[in-house]
Amino acid sequence: MWLYLVALVGLWTLLRWYRERQVVSHLQDKYVFITGCDSGFGNLLARQLDRRGMRVLAACLTEKGAEELRSKTSDRLETVILDVTKTESIVAATQWMKERVGNRGLWGLVNNAGISIPLGRNEWLNKKDFAKVLDVNLLGLIEVTLNMLPSVREAGGRVVNVSSVLGRVSLSGGGYCISKYGVEAFSDSLRRELSYFGVKVAIIEPGGFKTGVTSNDTLLPSVKMLWDQASSEVKEIYGEKFLLSYLTNLNLLDQICSEDLSLVTDCMEHALTSCHPRTRYSAGWDAKLFYLPLSYLPNFLTDPIFYWMSVKPAKAL
């Protein structure tokens, strides 16, 4: 019995490996539009696809980021300035994209742009703090997708949305986890709707990686600013000791994050170039061995785990 089961699992693994190695033809003729290319995953993916011979349309927030990227890539790669929170910027970038792809359509759209701050305990924040993150990570992603979707459909191409393991397991307050849960939901509905047109939608769920999103250079000052702005009642409930422990944990998080961003960009590349891309890609061992299994556990198990792991407020019961 066990021998048959092992043989069946082995056969399934072999077939899956063979199927996922099938690559789309004529990659050198296909256009890919990537948001958030100033640094991090977007920057590395743009260079990676450029080396593979694809036609990369890289959207950067700043001209400095665009210039630095162009200096490291071939003449095939083109850049455009894009602020995903502004409709006029998205419309202009979409028109710019259409002028380049023509009637070939857009093979790949990679929604990578994202921010993580303000990040902190929910009651340290106000509505504007939540909206700032949601405007970039979720609403901006949705608006870019809706504007470029006709070109993607024309090519029978791909939409690749960057979510996070925190789109499966919510570990912090603020808009970041909320936005990533939203990305998951939007991507699921989009995948089912576009399946009728041959368009595939993939979700990338990275674990902890050293990017601007996890950098202590931005996270720690943001948390301190939120604490300074908090009411005296909130400060009394949580206490200075809580703040110090919270900052220490954020510092430890930055230290354990992986520096190998290619683990994520390889997933993105596979989603764009494989004949049979996956629906979801979990990038990083922490994603595969901790967050993904944790997301399937019932709440009566996960909640005590987080309670035990987290810092306790001064006036906790």
Short mmCIF file of C-alpha atoms in Angstrom, two decimals:
data_model
loop_
_atom_site.label_atom_id
_atom_site.label_comp_id
_atom_site.label_asym_id
_atom_site.label_seq_id
_atom_site.Cartn_x
_atom_site.Cartn_y
_atom_site.Cartn_z
CA MET A 1 0.00 0.00 0.00
CA TRP A 2 2.68 2.46 1.05
CA LEU A 3 4.77 1.56 -1.99
CA TYR A 4 1.90 2.47 -4.32
CA LEU A 5 1.35 5.74 -2.48
CA VAL A 6 5.04 6.70 -2.72
CA ALA A 7 5.04 5.80 -6.42
CA LEU A 8 1.94 7.91 -7.01
CA VAL A 9 3.41 10.94 -5.20
CA GLY A 10 6.67 10.51 -7.13
CA LEU A 11 4.85 10.38 -10.45
CA TRP A 12 2.79 13.45 -9.59
CA THR A 13 5.94 15.36 -8.59
CA LEU A 14 7.69 14.39 -11.83
CA LEU A 15 4.72 15.43 -13.96
CA ARG A 16 4.42 18.72 -12.13
CA TRP A 17 8.14 19.41 -12.56
CA TYR A 18 7.94 18.68 -16.29
CA ARG A 19 4.79 20.78 -16.74
CA GLU A 20 6.24 23.81 -14.96
CA ARG A 21 9.39 23.72 -17.09
CA GLN A 22 7.42 24.44 -20.28
CA VAL A 23 8.32 27.99 -21.35
CA VAL A 24 6.29 30.41 -23.44
CA SER A 25 7.73 30.93 -26.94
CA HIS A 26 8.99 34.21 -28.46
CA LEU A 27 9.72 35.87 -25.12
CA GLN A 28 11.86 38.50 -26.87
CA ASP A 29 8.72 39.91 -28.49
CA LYS A 30 6.71 40.22 -25.28
CA TYR A 31 6.24 43.40 -23.25
CA VAL A 32 6.07 43.43 -19.44
CA PHE A 33 5.03 46.48 -17.40
CA ILE A 34 6.36 46.53 -13.82
CA THR A 35 5.44 49.04 -11.09
CA GLY A 36 7.76 50.03 -8.24
CA CYS A 37 11.08 49.64 -10.06
CA ASP A 38 13.10 52.21 -8.11
CA SER A 39 14.43 49.48 -5.79
CA GLY A 40 13.69 46.07 -4.28
CA PHE A 41 11.83 43.34 -6.12
CA GLY A 42 10.70 45.54 -9.01
CA ASN A 43 14.19 46.80 -9.75
CA LEU A 44 15.71 43.31 -9.69
CA LEU A 45 12.90 41.82 -11.79
CA ALA A 46 13.29 44.53 -14.43
CA ARG A 47 17.01 43.76 -14.77
CA GLN A 48 16.36 40.01 -14.70
CA LEU A 49 13.80 40.09 -17.49
CA ASP A 50 15.93 42.50 -19.50
CA ARG A 51 18.82 40.04 -19.38
CA ARG A 52 16.44 37.37 -20.65
CA GLY A 53 15.68 39.49 -23.69
CA MET A 54 12.13 40.57 -22.84
CA ARG A 55 10.88 44.09 -23.49
CA VAL A 56 10.57 45.69 -20.07
CA LEU A 57 8.49 48.79 -19.38
CA ALA A 58 9.64 49.83 -15.91
CA ALA A 59 7.58 52.29 -13.88
CA CYS A 60 9.50 54.25 -11.25
CA LEU A 61 8.30 56.78 -8.71
CA THR A 62 11.32 59.05 -9.14
CA GLU A 63 13.47 60.16 -12.05
CA LYS A 64 16.57 59.26 -10.03
CA GLY A 65 15.35 55.66 -9.73
CA ALA A 66 14.61 55.54 -13.45
CA GLU A 67 18.06 56.86 -14.39
CA GLU A 68 19.85 54.37 -12.13
CA LEU A 69 17.85 51.48 -13.60
CA ARG A 70 18.52 52.53 -17.19
CA SER A 71 22.24 52.72 -16.46
CA LYS A 72 22.24 49.01 -15.46
CA THR A 73 20.16 47.64 -18.34
CA SER A 74 20.07 47.39 -22.11
CA ASP A 75 18.48 49.85 -24.53
CA ARG A 76 15.43 47.57 -24.73
CA LEU A 77 14.29 48.59 -21.27
CA GLU A 78 12.26 51.79 -21.09
CA THR A 79 11.16 53.71 -18.02
CA VAL A 80 8.20 55.89 -17.11
CA ILE A 81 7.40 57.91 -13.99
CA LEU A 82 4.33 56.57 -12.19
CA ASP A 83 2.60 57.45 -8.94
CA VAL A 84 -0.01 54.71 -8.41
CA THR A 85 -2.01 56.96 -6.04
CA LYS A 86 -2.77 59.50 -8.79
CA THR A 87 -5.30 58.74 -11.52
CA GLU A 88 -3.77 61.18 -14.00
CA SER A 89 -0.36 59.52 -13.58
CA ILE A 90 -1.86 56.05 -14.18
CA VAL A 91 -3.76 57.23 -17.27
CA ALA A 92 -0.61 58.83 -18.71
CA ALA A 93 1.48 55.71 -18.04
CA THR A 94 -1.20 53.53 -19.65
CA GLN A 95 -1.20 55.66 -22.80
CA TRP A 96 2.61 55.55 -22.84
CA MET A 97 2.47 51.76 -22.59
CA LYS A 98 -0.09 51.46 -25.41
CA GLU A 99 2.10 53.51 -27.74
CA ARG A 100 4.90 50.98 -27.27
CA VAL A 101 3.06 47.67 -27.34
CA GLY A 102 0.75 48.57 -30.24
CA ASN A 103 -1.61 45.82 -31.39
CA ARG A 104 0.57 43.14 -29.79
CA GLY A 105 -0.91 43.93 -26.41
CA LEU A 106 0.75 43.77 -23.00
CA TRP A 107 1.94 40.27 -22.13
CA GLY A 108 2.66 40.91 -18.46
CA LEU A 109 1.55 43.37 -15.79
CA VAL A 110 3.43 43.10 -12.50
CA ASN A 111 1.86 45.10 -9.67
CA ASN A 112 4.83 45.38 -7.34
CA ALA A 113 4.70 48.94 -5.92
CA GLY A 114 4.07 48.95 -2.19
CA ILE A 115 4.75 50.62 1.16
CA SER A 116 4.48 49.46 4.77
CA ILE A 117 4.32 52.64 6.85
CA PRO A 118 2.61 53.91 8.92
CA LEU A 119 2.91 50.65 10.86
CA GLY A 120 1.99 50.18 14.49
CA ARG A 121 -0.78 49.22 16.88
CA ASN A 122 -4.19 49.99 15.39
CA GLU A 123 -5.21 52.43 18.11
CA TRP A 124 -2.01 54.43 17.57
CA LEU A 125 -3.26 55.24 14.07
CA ASN A 126 -6.00 57.31 12.46
CA LYS A 127 -8.00 56.89 9.25
CA LYS A 128 -5.44 58.81 7.16
CA ASP A 129 -2.68 56.46 8.29
CA PHE A 130 -4.65 53.46 7.05
CA ALA A 131 -5.63 55.23 3.81
CA LYS A 132 -2.01 56.11 2.99
CA VAL A 133 -1.03 52.44 2.76
CA LEU A 134 -4.26 51.27 1.13
CA ASP A 135 -3.96 53.93 -1.60
CA VAL A 136 -0.65 52.44 -2.75
CA ASN A 137 -0.88 48.74 -1.98
CA LEU A 138 -4.51 48.05 -2.87
CA LEU A 139 -6.40 50.90 -4.54
CA GLY A 140 -3.41 51.88 -6.67
CA LEU A 141 -2.91 48.26 -7.70
CA ILE A 142 -6.57 47.96 -8.65
CA GLU A 143 -6.60 51.18 -10.69
CA VAL A 144 -3.42 50.28 -12.58
CA THR A 145 -4.87 46.85 -13.36
CA LEU A 146 -8.21 48.19 -14.57
CA ASN A 147 -6.50 50.69 -16.87
CA MET A 148 -4.09 48.18 -18.40
CA LEU A 149 -6.42 45.18 -18.50
CA PRO A 150 -7.61 45.70 -22.10
CA SER A 151 -4.01 45.48 -23.35
CA VAL A 152 -3.33 42.38 -21.23
CA ARG A 153 -6.50 40.72 -22.53
CA GLU A 154 -5.47 41.56 -26.10
CA ALA A 155 -2.22 39.65 -25.61
CA GLY A 156 -3.84 36.80 -23.64
CA GLY A 157 -1.19 37.62 -21.08
CA ARG A 158 -0.52 37.59 -17.35
CA VAL A 159 -1.25 39.69 -14.28
CA VAL A 160 1.17 39.16 -11.40
CA ASN A 161 0.18 40.77 -8.09
CA VAL A 162 2.62 41.03 -5.20
CA SER A 163 0.89 40.19 -1.94
CA SER A 164 2.67 38.92 1.19
CA VAL A 165 2.54 36.17 3.79
CA LEU A 166 0.83 38.89 5.82
CA GLY A 167 -2.01 38.62 3.34
CA ARG A 168 -2.61 35.19 4.88
CA VAL A 169 -1.69 35.80 8.53
CA SER A 170 -2.22 39.24 10.08
CA LEU A 171 0.64 40.02 12.46
CA SER A 172 0.52 43.80 12.80
CA GLY A 173 -1.82 46.75 12.91
CA GLY A 174 -2.12 49.44 10.29
CA GLY A 175 -2.99 49.24 6.62
CA TYR A 176 -0.31 46.81 5.42
CA CYS A 177 -1.95 43.49 6.33
CA ILE A 178 -5.37 44.83 5.35
CA SER A 179 -4.04 45.85 1.94
CA LYS A 180 -2.46 42.46 1.31
CA TYR A 181 -5.64 40.60 2.30
CA GLY A 182 -7.35 42.86 -0.24
CA VAL A 183 -4.79 42.00 -2.92
CA GLU A 184 -5.51 38.32 -2.34
CA ALA A 185 -9.27 38.82 -2.70
CA PHE A 186 -8.98 41.07 -5.77
CA SER A 187 -6.58 38.64 -7.44
CA ASP A 188 -8.86 35.66 -6.80
CA SER A 189 -11.88 37.38 -8.32
CA LEU A 190 -9.81 38.71 -11.23
CA ARG A 191 -8.35 35.26 -11.97
CA ARG A 192 -11.79 33.69 -12.21
CA GLU A 193 -13.18 36.48 -14.40
CA LEU A 194 -10.25 36.52 -16.81
CA SER A 195 -9.99 32.75 -17.21
CA TYR A 196 -12.57 33.04 -20.00
CA PHE A 197 -10.12 35.15 -22.02
CA GLY A 198 -7.01 33.05 -21.54
CA VAL A 199 -5.48 35.58 -19.12
CA LYS A 200 -3.72 34.09 -16.08
CA VAL A 201 -3.41 35.80 -12.70
CA ALA A 202 -0.70 34.85 -10.20
CA ILE A 203 -0.16 35.97 -6.61
CA ILE A 204 3.34 36.31 -5.13
CA GLU A 205 3.47 35.85 -1.34
CA PRO A 206 6.98 36.70 -0.10
CA GLY A 207 8.13 36.03 3.42
CA GLY A 208 10.66 38.36 5.08
CA PHE A 209 13.12 40.00 2.66
CA LYS A 210 15.38 43.01 3.00
CA THR A 211 13.62 45.73 0.99
CA GLY A 212 12.42 49.25 1.65
CA VAL A 213 9.22 47.76 3.09
CA THR A 214 11.11 46.05 5.94
CA SER A 215 13.95 48.55 6.38
CA ASN A 216 14.52 49.85 9.90
CA ASP A 217 15.51 53.18 8.38
CA THR A 218 11.81 53.77 7.69
CA LEU A 219 9.99 51.48 10.14
CA LEU A 220 11.60 52.60 13.40
CA PRO A 221 11.22 56.37 12.87
CA SER A 222 7.61 55.80 11.76
CA VAL A 223 6.76 53.86 14.93
CA LYS A 224 8.43 56.48 17.12
CA MET A 225 6.48 59.25 15.36
CA LEU A 226 3.18 57.43 15.90
CA TRP A 227 4.03 56.94 19.57
CA ASP A 228 4.84 60.63 20.00
CA GLN A 229 1.49 61.54 18.42
CA ALA A 230 -0.50 59.07 20.53
CA SER A 231 -2.73 60.29 23.34
CA SER A 232 -1.58 60.23 26.95
CA GLU A 233 -4.17 57.54 27.64
CA VAL A 234 -2.73 55.24 24.96
CA LYS A 235 0.81 55.82 26.22
CA GLU A 236 -0.26 54.96 29.75
CA ILE A 237 -2.02 51.76 28.64
CA TYR A 238 0.95 50.47 26.64
CA GLY A 239 3.88 51.97 28.52
CA GLU A 240 7.41 52.94 27.48
CA LYS A 241 8.64 49.39 28.08
CA PHE A 242 6.19 48.14 25.45
CA LEU A 243 7.49 50.68 22.93
CA LEU A 244 11.11 49.65 23.52
CA SER A 245 10.27 45.95 23.17
CA TYR A 246 8.24 46.66 20.02
CA LEU A 247 11.17 48.52 18.45
CA THR A 248 13.54 45.73 19.47
CA ASN A 249 11.34 43.14 17.75
CA LEU A 250 11.24 45.24 14.58
CA ASN A 251 15.02 45.45 14.67
CA LEU A 252 15.27 41.66 15.03
CA LEU A 253 12.84 41.22 12.13
CA ASP A 254 15.11 43.26 9.88
CA GLN A 255 18.10 41.12 10.87
CA ILE A 256 16.44 37.79 10.05
CA CYS A 257 15.04 38.93 6.70
CA SER A 258 16.64 37.27 3.68
CA GLU A 259 18.91 39.32 1.41
CA ASP A 260 18.35 37.00 -1.57
CA LEU A 261 15.62 38.88 -3.43
CA SER A 262 15.98 36.53 -6.39
CA LEU A 263 13.88 33.97 -4.48
CA VAL A 264 10.97 36.33 -5.10
CA THR A 265 11.86 37.58 -8.57
CA ASP A 266 12.38 34.00 -9.79
CA CYS A 267 8.75 33.33 -8.80
CA MET A 268 7.67 36.45 -10.69
CA GLU A 269 9.66 35.39 -13.75
CA HIS A 270 8.14 31.91 -13.69
CA ALA A 271 4.65 33.39 -13.46
CA LEU A 272 5.39 35.46 -16.57
CA THR A 273 7.27 32.94 -18.69
CA SER A 274 5.89 29.49 -17.81
CA CYS A 275 3.19 27.95 -19.98
CA HIS A 276 1.56 26.74 -16.77
CA PRO A 277 2.12 29.33 -14.02
CA ARG A 278 0.99 28.64 -10.48
CA THR A 279 -1.90 30.46 -8.87
CA ARG A 280 0.19 31.32 -5.79
CA TYR A 281 3.92 31.44 -5.13
CA SER A 282 5.27 31.33 -1.57
CA ALA A 283 8.78 32.80 -1.64
CA GLY A 284 11.21 32.12 1.19
CA TRP A 285 11.55 29.28 3.68
CA ASP A 286 9.76 31.24 6.40
CA ALA A 287 6.78 31.55 4.06
CA LYS A 288 6.78 27.85 3.21
CA LEU A 289 7.53 26.38 6.64
CA PHE A 290 5.94 28.85 9.05
CA TYR A 291 3.42 31.34 7.64
CA LEU A 292 1.77 29.06 5.08
CA PRO A 293 1.13 26.18 7.53
CA LEU A 294 0.08 28.71 10.17
CA SER A 295 -2.53 30.18 7.82
CA TYR A 296 -4.33 26.81 7.70
CA LEU A 297 -4.51 26.35 11.48
CA PRO A 298 -7.74 27.19 13.34
CA ASN A 299 -7.86 30.44 15.31
CA PHE A 300 -7.99 28.66 18.66
CA LEU A 301 -4.42 27.56 17.95
CA THR A 302 -3.00 30.60 16.14
CA ASP A 303 -4.28 33.22 18.60
CA PRO A 304 -2.48 31.69 21.63
CA ILE A 305 0.71 31.39 19.55
CA PHE A 306 0.64 35.11 18.74
CA TYR A 307 -0.31 35.98 22.32
CA TRP A 308 2.71 34.09 23.58
CA MET A 309 5.06 35.60 20.96
CA SER A 310 3.92 39.23 21.24
CA VAL A 311 4.95 42.00 23.61
CA LYS A 312 2.40 42.65 26.37
CA PRO A 313 1.05 46.17 27.10
CA ALA A 314 1.72 47.63 30.55
CA LYS A 315 -1.93 47.32 31.60
CA ALA A 316 -2.68 43.97 29.99
CA LEU A 317 -4.99 41.72 31.99
#
